[in-house]
mmCIF file of C-alpha atoms in Angstrom:
data_model
loop_
_atom_site.group_PDB
_atom_site.id
_atom_site.type_symbol
_atom_site.label_atom_id
_atom_site.label_comp_id
_atom_site.label_asym_id
_atom_site.label_seq_id
_atom_site.Cartn_x
_atom_site.Cartn_y
_atom_site.Cartn_z
ATOM 1 C CA MET A 1 138.267 137.236 92.131
ATOM 2 C CA SER A 2 138.763 133.536 91.998
ATOM 3 C CA SER A 3 138.464 133.372 95.786
ATOM 4 C CA ASP A 4 134.924 134.846 95.581
ATOM 5 C CA ALA A 5 133.742 132.326 92.993
ATOM 6 C CA PRO A 6 131.635 129.451 94.343
ATOM 7 C CA ASP A 7 133.141 126.006 94.422
ATOM 8 C CA THR A 8 131.110 124.341 91.682
ATOM 9 C CA GLY A 9 132.913 121.023 92.005
ATOM 10 C CA ALA A 10 131.620 120.305 95.525
ATOM 11 C CA ARG A 11 128.152 121.595 94.658
ATOM 12 C CA ALA A 12 127.850 119.488 91.541
ATOM 13 C CA SER A 13 128.801 116.323 93.418
ATOM 14 C CA ARG A 14 125.967 116.890 95.960
ATOM 15 C CA ARG A 15 123.263 117.575 93.405
ATOM 16 C CA PRO A 16 122.595 114.047 92.075
ATOM 17 C CA GLU A 17 122.357 112.622 95.591
ATOM 18 C CA SER A 18 119.962 115.266 96.865
ATOM 19 C CA ARG A 19 117.856 114.942 93.711
ATOM 20 C CA ALA A 20 117.668 111.164 94.145
ATOM 21 C CA ILE A 21 116.615 111.593 97.772
ATOM 22 C CA LYS A 22 113.902 114.068 96.789
ATOM 23 C CA VAL A 23 112.580 111.698 94.113
ATOM 24 C CA LEU A 24 112.606 108.799 96.584
ATOM 25 C CA VAL A 25 110.754 110.806 99.255
ATOM 26 C CA PHE A 26 108.191 111.968 96.692
ATOM 27 C CA ALA A 27 107.668 108.384 95.461
ATOM 28 C CA ILE A 28 107.171 107.090 99.006
ATOM 29 C CA LEU A 29 104.657 109.849 99.791
ATOM 30 C CA ALA A 30 102.803 109.192 96.525
ATOM 31 C CA VAL A 31 102.544 105.441 97.188
ATOM 32 C CA HIS A 32 101.403 106.120 100.756
ATOM 33 C CA THR A 33 98.724 108.557 99.567
ATOM 34 C CA ILE A 34 97.486 106.073 96.966
ATOM 35 C CA TRP A 35 97.323 103.318 99.601
ATOM 36 C CA ILE A 36 95.234 105.558 101.891
ATOM 37 C CA CYS A 37 92.694 106.035 99.090
ATOM 38 C CA VAL A 38 92.649 102.321 98.211
ATOM 39 C CA HIS A 39 92.305 101.300 101.872
ATOM 40 C CA LEU A 40 89.412 103.690 102.493
ATOM 41 C CA GLY A 41 87.706 102.379 99.352
ATOM 42 C CA LEU A 42 88.068 98.750 100.466
ATOM 43 C CA VAL A 43 86.769 99.628 103.936
ATOM 44 C CA SER A 44 83.754 101.493 102.535
ATOM 45 C CA GLN A 45 82.817 98.357 100.562
ATOM 46 C CA ASN A 46 83.219 96.148 103.688
ATOM 47 C CA LEU A 47 85.938 94.109 101.996
ATOM 48 C CA ILE A 48 88.540 94.461 104.750
ATOM 49 C CA ASN A 49 88.717 95.189 108.436
ATOM 50 C CA PRO A 50 89.437 98.930 108.767
ATOM 51 C CA TRP A 51 91.897 98.261 111.574
ATOM 52 C CA LYS A 52 94.143 96.029 109.470
ATOM 53 C CA LEU A 53 96.650 96.498 106.642
ATOM 54 C CA GLY A 54 97.963 99.877 107.791
ATOM 55 C CA GLY A 55 95.366 102.252 106.450
ATOM 56 C CA TYR A 56 93.479 105.198 107.806
ATOM 57 C CA GLY A 57 90.103 103.439 107.761
ATOM 58 C CA MET A 58 90.635 102.616 111.419
ATOM 59 C CA TYR A 59 89.803 106.186 112.344
ATOM 60 C CA THR A 60 86.253 105.747 111.020
ATOM 61 C CA VAL A 61 85.057 102.994 113.414
ATOM 62 C CA PRO A 62 86.018 101.381 116.729
ATOM 63 C CA ASN A 63 88.312 98.355 116.454
ATOM 64 C CA ASN A 64 85.819 95.644 115.583
ATOM 65 C CA LYS A 65 87.752 92.733 117.142
ATOM 66 C CA ALA A 66 85.793 89.979 115.427
ATOM 67 C CA ARG A 67 84.711 87.361 117.962
ATOM 68 C CA LEU A 68 83.402 83.874 117.292
ATOM 69 C CA HIS A 69 80.288 82.809 119.210
ATOM 70 C CA VAL A 70 79.374 79.121 119.309
ATOM 71 C CA PHE A 71 75.761 78.024 119.704
ATOM 72 C CA LEU A 72 74.827 74.418 120.436
ATOM 73 C CA PHE A 73 71.398 72.858 120.032
ATOM 74 C CA ASP A 74 70.109 71.712 123.403
ATOM 75 C CA ASN A 75 67.884 68.634 123.015
ATOM 76 C CA GLN A 76 66.336 69.039 126.475
ATOM 77 C CA SER A 77 65.078 72.589 125.979
ATOM 78 C CA GLY A 78 64.661 72.278 122.214
ATOM 79 C CA GLY A 79 66.533 75.546 121.643
ATOM 80 C CA TRP A 80 69.972 76.970 121.007
ATOM 81 C CA ARG A 81 72.316 78.021 123.788
ATOM 82 C CA GLU A 82 75.573 79.921 123.508
ATOM 83 C CA LEU A 83 78.655 78.281 124.909
ATOM 84 C CA ALA A 84 80.494 80.373 127.447
ATOM 85 C CA GLU A 85 83.778 81.896 126.396
ATOM 86 C CA GLY A 86 86.516 79.306 126.787
ATOM 87 C CA GLN A 87 84.239 76.292 126.138
ATOM 88 C CA ALA A 88 85.211 76.289 122.474
ATOM 89 C CA ASN A 89 88.511 77.176 120.857
ATOM 90 C CA SER A 90 88.597 79.210 117.677
ATOM 91 C CA TYR A 91 92.325 79.658 117.040
ATOM 92 C CA LEU A 92 92.518 77.328 114.016
ATOM 93 C CA PHE A 93 89.268 78.687 112.564
ATOM 94 C CA ASP A 94 90.413 82.291 113.023
ATOM 95 C CA THR A 95 93.882 81.757 111.550
ATOM 96 C CA ALA A 96 92.496 79.773 108.599
ATOM 97 C CA ASN A 97 90.287 82.808 107.883
ATOM 98 C CA TYR A 98 93.181 85.291 108.140
ATOM 99 C CA LEU A 99 91.979 86.556 111.542
ATOM 100 C CA HIS A 100 88.932 87.973 109.736
ATOM 101 C CA VAL A 101 90.944 90.793 108.144
ATOM 102 C CA PHE A 102 88.890 90.300 104.989
ATOM 103 C CA ARG A 103 85.571 90.972 106.651
ATOM 104 C CA CYS A 104 83.257 89.503 103.994
ATOM 105 C CA ARG A 105 85.425 86.521 103.004
ATOM 106 C CA GLN A 106 83.436 83.305 103.311
ATOM 107 C CA PRO A 107 84.929 80.734 105.678
ATOM 108 C CA SER A 108 86.365 77.778 103.815
ATOM 109 C CA ALA A 109 85.246 74.208 104.403
ATOM 110 C CA ASP A 110 88.789 73.490 105.617
ATOM 111 C CA SER A 111 88.532 76.206 108.273
ATOM 112 C CA ILE A 112 85.289 74.668 109.529
ATOM 113 C CA ALA A 113 86.973 71.257 109.661
ATOM 114 C CA ARG A 114 89.848 72.800 111.631
ATOM 115 C CA PHE A 115 87.310 74.192 114.103
ATOM 116 C CA PHE A 116 86.059 70.643 114.754
ATOM 117 C CA ASP A 117 89.642 69.325 114.896
ATOM 118 C CA GLU A 118 90.261 71.792 117.711
ATOM 119 C CA ASN A 119 86.915 71.099 119.429
ATOM 120 C CA PRO A 120 86.324 67.331 119.401
ATOM 121 C CA HIS A 121 83.528 67.686 121.997
ATOM 122 C CA LEU A 122 81.462 69.569 119.382
ATOM 123 C CA ARG A 123 81.844 67.029 116.572
ATOM 124 C CA TYR A 124 78.707 65.326 115.227
ATOM 125 C CA ARG A 125 76.380 67.838 116.919
ATOM 126 C CA PRO A 126 74.342 70.645 115.331
ATOM 127 C CA VAL A 127 76.394 73.814 115.791
ATOM 128 C CA THR A 128 75.920 77.427 114.757
ATOM 129 C CA LEU A 129 78.952 79.695 114.538
ATOM 130 C CA ALA A 130 78.413 83.453 114.556
ATOM 131 C CA LEU A 131 80.915 86.261 114.080
ATOM 132 C CA SER A 132 80.286 89.520 115.858
ATOM 133 C CA GLU A 133 82.000 92.867 115.692
ATOM 134 C CA ARG A 134 82.025 95.936 117.869
ATOM 135 C CA ILE A 135 80.011 98.844 116.522
ATOM 136 C CA LEU A 136 79.613 102.436 117.591
ATOM 137 C CA THR A 137 76.271 103.352 119.166
ATOM 138 C CA ARG A 138 75.022 106.924 119.225
ATOM 139 C CA GLU A 139 72.449 106.882 122.006
ATOM 140 C CA PRO A 140 73.869 106.306 124.486
ATOM 141 C CA ILE A 141 77.326 106.935 123.043
ATOM 142 C CA GLY A 142 79.363 103.797 123.355
ATOM 143 C CA GLU A 143 79.858 100.504 121.627
ATOM 144 C CA SER A 144 78.062 97.189 121.393
ATOM 145 C CA ARG A 145 78.473 93.893 119.558
ATOM 146 C CA LYS A 146 76.547 93.032 116.415
ATOM 147 C CA ILE A 147 76.505 89.664 114.660
ATOM 148 C CA TYR A 148 77.436 90.083 111.016
ATOM 149 C CA ALA A 149 77.927 86.465 109.969
ATOM 150 C CA LYS A 150 76.179 83.204 110.789
ATOM 151 C CA LEU A 151 77.184 79.659 109.851
ATOM 152 C CA GLU A 152 75.071 76.562 110.604
ATOM 153 C CA VAL A 153 76.744 73.147 110.539
ATOM 154 C CA ALA A 154 74.889 69.815 110.405
ATOM 155 C CA TRP A 155 76.430 66.358 110.312
ATOM 156 C CA GLY A 156 75.512 63.517 107.972
ATOM 157 C CA GLY A 157 77.075 60.693 109.957
ATOM 158 C CA GLU A 158 80.657 60.780 111.185
ATOM 159 C CA THR A 159 82.358 61.371 107.857
ATOM 160 C CA LYS A 160 80.561 64.334 106.324
ATOM 161 C CA PHE A 161 79.157 67.691 107.330
ATOM 162 C CA GLY A 162 77.148 70.297 105.512
ATOM 163 C CA TYR A 163 77.067 73.979 106.192
ATOM 164 C CA ARG A 164 75.141 77.053 105.180
ATOM 165 C CA GLY A 165 75.351 80.612 106.253
ATOM 166 C CA GLU A 166 75.126 84.264 105.521
ATOM 167 C CA LEU A 167 77.983 86.734 105.521
ATOM 168 C CA CYS A 168 77.637 90.428 104.670
ATOM 169 C CA GLY A 169 74.205 89.792 103.171
ATOM 170 C CA GLU A 170 75.288 86.947 100.867
ATOM 171 C CA ALA A 171 74.233 83.329 101.413
ATOM 172 C CA PHE A 172 76.630 80.421 100.928
ATOM 173 C CA ASP A 173 76.599 76.670 101.523
ATOM 174 C CA GLY A 174 78.628 73.542 100.994
ATOM 175 C CA THR A 175 79.565 70.070 102.190
ATOM 176 C CA ARG A 176 82.831 68.447 103.155
ATOM 177 C CA ASP A 177 84.071 64.969 103.890
ATOM 178 C CA TYR A 178 85.598 64.863 107.349
ATOM 179 C CA THR A 179 88.180 62.636 108.924
ATOM 180 C CA PRO A 180 89.087 63.519 112.519
ATOM 181 C CA PRO A 181 92.794 63.866 113.262
ATOM 182 C CA GLU A 182 94.454 60.981 115.002
ATOM 183 C CA SER A 183 95.095 61.646 118.668
#
């Protein structure tokens, strides 16, 4: 009879470990599910880029790949012209703005100064910076770029610039003292 009885000693020693594993797996799944809901909420309010921060919002839109466009005022024609890609660097501006993960975050005055640090040929000239994103088009089905943010910069001499813009429907402005980096 004793040979037919289950070995409760071995079974009891496995129980706490398997219970702890089940609790851990449940906790991880619960946190993940909560994050999905939070991420989708932030995306629906245009607060973050749906393709960033590991959420499922990326399945709702094409990867927007924010791109900076630089427009320069042309004195000869009296109008604005866009600089070709590669004529202006945006690495410092993009990194100072967290690679535009937070879609509707206003660019800081420091990030604008870093843009001019990286592009000395654009200093002291009227410049407009625009951010565009890829959007889904229905007819014809495909994608196109749409500007969602605009920032105008004007200089007041060589030591100060002012800026104003619109981002996600909200206007902002400011000024900043500027000292170019030493070469």
